[in-house]
Amino acid sequence: VGNPKLIPYETIVRATSGDPEAVEEVLRHYSRRIRLAALENGYVNTDTEDSIRQRLITALFQFRFD
């Protein structure tokens, strides 16, 4: 049921509420995209990768379902 490429709504709700397992699931879901975004000259810049991960977590906690 649903699109397997999407994170389940329930997982997003739990992640925005601070559920550590749900946050990890979101990070895992986007890990490939994060790694690609952190590529510099063919190498992964781990500082950039960490920064993107942290910004995603921050955005999750700021997200509101209005």
GROMACS .gro file of N, CA and C in nm:
model
  198
    1VAL      N    1   0.085  -0.118   0.000
    1VAL     CA    2   0.000   0.000   0.000
    1VAL      C    3   0.089   0.124   0.000
    2GLY      N    4   0.057   0.220  -0.086
    2GLY     CA    5   0.134   0.343  -0.091
    2GLY      C    6   0.258   0.331  -0.177
    3ASN      N    7   0.329   0.439  -0.190
    3ASN     CA    8   0.450   0.447  -0.270
    3ASN      C    9   0.570   0.407  -0.184
    4PRO      N   10   0.640   0.298  -0.223
    4PRO     CA   11   0.755   0.253  -0.142
    4PRO      C   12   0.871   0.352  -0.140
    5LYS      N   13   0.871   0.451  -0.231
    5LYS     CA   14   0.978   0.551  -0.233
    5LYS      C   15   0.954   0.662  -0.131
    6LEU      N   16   0.836   0.664  -0.071
    6LEU     CA   17   0.803   0.769   0.026
    6LEU      C   18   0.815   0.717   0.168
    7ILE      N   19   0.850   0.806   0.259
    7ILE     CA   20   0.853   0.772   0.401
    7ILE      C   21   0.708   0.769   0.448
    8PRO      N   22   0.667   0.666   0.522
    8PRO     CA   23   0.529   0.663   0.572
    8PRO      C   24   0.497   0.786   0.657
    9TYR      N   25   0.376   0.837   0.641
    9TYR     CA   26   0.330   0.954   0.715
    9TYR      C   27   0.350   0.937   0.865
   10GLU      N   28   0.318   0.819   0.916
   10GLU     CA   29   0.331   0.793   1.060
   10GLU      C   30   0.476   0.811   1.107
   11THR      N   31   0.569   0.770   1.023
   11THR     CA   32   0.711   0.784   1.056
   11THR      C   33   0.750   0.932   1.064
   12ILE      N   34   0.700   1.011   0.971
   12ILE     CA   35   0.729   1.154   0.972
   12ILE      C   36   0.672   1.219   1.097
   13VAL      N   37   0.549   1.183   1.132
   13VAL     CA   38   0.487   1.239   1.253
   13VAL      C   39   0.569   1.203   1.376
   14ARG      N   40   0.611   1.076   1.385
   14ARG     CA   41   0.691   1.033   1.500
   14ARG      C   42   0.826   1.105   1.502
   15ALA      N   43   0.888   1.123   1.384
   15ALA     CA   44   1.018   1.190   1.377
   15ALA      C   45   1.007   1.336   1.420
   16THR      N   46   0.901   1.404   1.379
   16THR     CA   47   0.885   1.544   1.418
   16THR      C   48   0.857   1.558   1.566
   17SER      N   49   0.812   1.449   1.628
   17SER     CA   50   0.787   1.449   1.772
   17SER      C   51   0.912   1.410   1.851
   18GLY      N   52   1.021   1.377   1.780
   18GLY     CA   53   1.147   1.346   1.847
   18GLY      C   54   1.174   1.200   1.870
   19ASP      N   55   1.094   1.109   1.813
   19ASP     CA   56   1.117   0.965   1.827
   19ASP      C   57   1.251   0.930   1.759
   20PRO      N   58   1.351   0.887   1.837
   20PRO     CA   59   1.485   0.860   1.782
   20PRO      C   60   1.484   0.756   1.669
   21GLU      N   61   1.404   0.652   1.682
   21GLU     CA   62   1.399   0.549   1.577
   21GLU      C   63   1.344   0.606   1.448
   22ALA      N   64   1.242   0.690   1.459
   22ALA     CA   65   1.183   0.752   1.340
   22ALA      C   66   1.281   0.849   1.274
   23VAL      N   67   1.353   0.926   1.356
   23VAL     CA   68   1.454   1.018   1.302
   23VAL      C   69   1.559   0.938   1.226
   24GLU      N   70   1.605   0.828   1.284
   24GLU     CA   71   1.704   0.742   1.217
   24GLU      C   72   1.650   0.688   1.085
   25GLU      N   73   1.522   0.651   1.084
   25GLU     CA   74   1.461   0.599   0.962
   25GLU      C   75   1.460   0.706   0.852
   26VAL      N   76   1.429   0.829   0.889
   26VAL     CA   77   1.431   0.940   0.792
   26VAL      C   78   1.574   0.961   0.741
   27LEU      N   79   1.672   0.961   0.831
   27LEU     CA   80   1.811   0.979   0.789
   27LEU      C   81   1.856   0.866   0.697
   28ARG      N   82   1.816   0.743   0.730
   28ARG     CA   83   1.850   0.629   0.643
   28ARG      C   84   1.787   0.646   0.505
   29HIS      N   85   1.662   0.691   0.503
   29HIS     CA   86   1.591   0.708   0.376
   29HIS      C   87   1.665   0.807   0.286
   30TYR      N   88   1.717   0.913   0.344
   30TYR     CA   89   1.783   1.017   0.265
   30TYR      C   90   1.935   1.002   0.260
   31SER      N   91   1.990   0.896   0.316
   31SER     CA   92   2.136   0.883   0.327
   31SER      C   93   2.206   0.888   0.192
   32ARG      N   94   2.151   0.825   0.090
   32ARG     CA   95   2.215   0.826  -0.043
   32ARG      C   96   2.215   0.967  -0.101
   33ARG      N   97   2.104   1.038  -0.087
   33ARG     CA   98   2.096   1.175  -0.139
   33ARG      C   99   2.190   1.267  -0.062
   34ILE      N  100   2.198   1.248   0.069
   34ILE     CA  101   2.287   1.330   0.151
   34ILE      C  102   2.432   1.308   0.108
   35ARG      N  103   2.467   1.182   0.087
   35ARG     CA  104   2.604   1.149   0.047
   35ARG      C  105   2.636   1.212  -0.089
   36LEU      N  106   2.542   1.205  -0.183
   36LEU     CA  107   2.564   1.265  -0.314
   36LEU      C  108   2.581   1.417  -0.303
   37ALA      N  109   2.501   1.479  -0.217
   37ALA     CA  110   2.510   1.624  -0.198
   37ALA      C  111   2.642   1.665  -0.132
   38ALA      N  112   2.704   1.573  -0.061
   38ALA     CA  113   2.829   1.602   0.010
   38ALA      C  114   2.954   1.572  -0.073
   39LEU      N  115   2.934   1.529  -0.197
   39LEU     CA  116   3.049   1.499  -0.283
   39LEU      C  117   3.121   1.627  -0.324
   40GLU      N  118   3.252   1.625  -0.312
   40GLU     CA  119   3.336   1.735  -0.357
   40GLU      C  120   3.457   1.674  -0.427
   41ASN      N  121   3.470   1.704  -0.554
   41ASN     CA  122   3.581   1.650  -0.635
   41ASN      C  123   3.588   1.499  -0.629
   42GLY      N  124   3.474   1.433  -0.627
   42GLY     CA  125   3.469   1.287  -0.627
   42GLY      C  126   3.482   1.222  -0.491
   43TYR      N  127   3.495   1.300  -0.387
   43TYR     CA  128   3.509   1.247  -0.251
   43TYR      C  129   3.399   1.302  -0.161
   44VAL      N  130   3.356   1.222  -0.065
   44VAL     CA  131   3.255   1.267   0.029
   44VAL      C  132   3.322   1.353   0.135
   45ASN      N  133   3.273   1.476   0.149
   45ASN     CA  134   3.321   1.565   0.255
   45ASN      C  135   3.236   1.534   0.378
   46THR      N  136   3.297   1.469   0.477
   46THR     CA  137   3.220   1.425   0.594
   46THR      C  138   3.166   1.542   0.676
   47ASP      N  139   3.236   1.654   0.675
   47ASP     CA  140   3.185   1.773   0.746
   47ASP      C  141   3.056   1.821   0.680
   48THR      N  142   3.055   1.824   0.547
   48THR     CA  143   2.935   1.864   0.473
   48THR      C  144   2.823   1.763   0.496
   49GLU      N  145   2.857   1.634   0.494
   49GLU     CA  146   2.758   1.529   0.517
   49GLU      C  147   2.695   1.544   0.656
   50ASP      N  148   2.777   1.567   0.757
   50ASP     CA  149   2.727   1.587   0.894
   50ASP      C  150   2.640   1.711   0.904
   51SER      N  151   2.681   1.817   0.835
   51SER     CA  152   2.605   1.942   0.837
   51SER      C  153   2.466   1.922   0.775
   52ILE      N  154   2.460   1.852   0.663
   52ILE     CA  155   2.331   1.825   0.598
   52ILE      C  156   2.243   1.741   0.688
   53ARG      N  157   2.299   1.639   0.750
   53ARG     CA  158   2.222   1.555   0.842
   53ARG      C  159   2.165   1.638   0.958
   54GLN      N  160   2.248   1.725   1.015
   54GLN     CA  161   2.205   1.808   1.127
   54GLN      C  162   2.095   1.905   1.085
   55ARG      N  163   2.107   1.961   0.965
   55ARG     CA  164   2.004   2.054   0.917
   55ARG      C  165   1.873   1.980   0.891
   56LEU      N  166   1.879   1.855   0.845
   56LEU     CA  167   1.758   1.776   0.825
   56LEU      C  168   1.690   1.748   0.959
   57ILE      N  169   1.769   1.711   1.060
   57ILE     CA  170   1.713   1.686   1.194
   57ILE      C  171   1.649   1.814   1.249
   58THR      N  172   1.717   1.926   1.234
   58THR     CA  173   1.663   2.053   1.280
   58THR      C  174   1.531   2.084   1.210
   59ALA      N  175   1.527   2.062   1.080
   59ALA     CA  176   1.405   2.088   1.003
   59ALA      C  177   1.291   1.997   1.049
   60LEU      N  178   1.323   1.872   1.081
   60LEU     CA  179   1.219   1.779   1.129
   60LEU      C  180   1.154   1.832   1.256
   61PHE      N  181   1.235   1.882   1.347
   61PHE     CA  182   1.182   1.930   1.475
   61PHE      C  183   1.106   2.061   1.462
   62GLN      N  184   1.130   2.134   1.353
   62GLN     CA  185   1.060   2.260   1.330
   62GLN      C  186   0.933   2.242   1.246
   63PHE      N  187   0.919   2.126   1.184
   63PHE     CA  188   0.806   2.102   1.094
   63PHE      C  189   0.674   2.101   1.170
   64ARG      N  190   0.573   2.164   1.114
   64ARG     CA  191   0.441   2.170   1.176
   64ARG      C  192   0.335   2.119   1.079
   65PHE      N  193   0.240   2.045   1.129
   65PHE     CA  194   0.129   1.992   1.049
   65PHE      C  195   0.008   2.083   1.070
   66ASP      N  196   0.008   2.199   1.005
   66ASP     CA  197  -0.104   2.293   1.021
   66ASP      C  198  -0.207   2.277   0.910
   0.00000   0.00000   0.00000
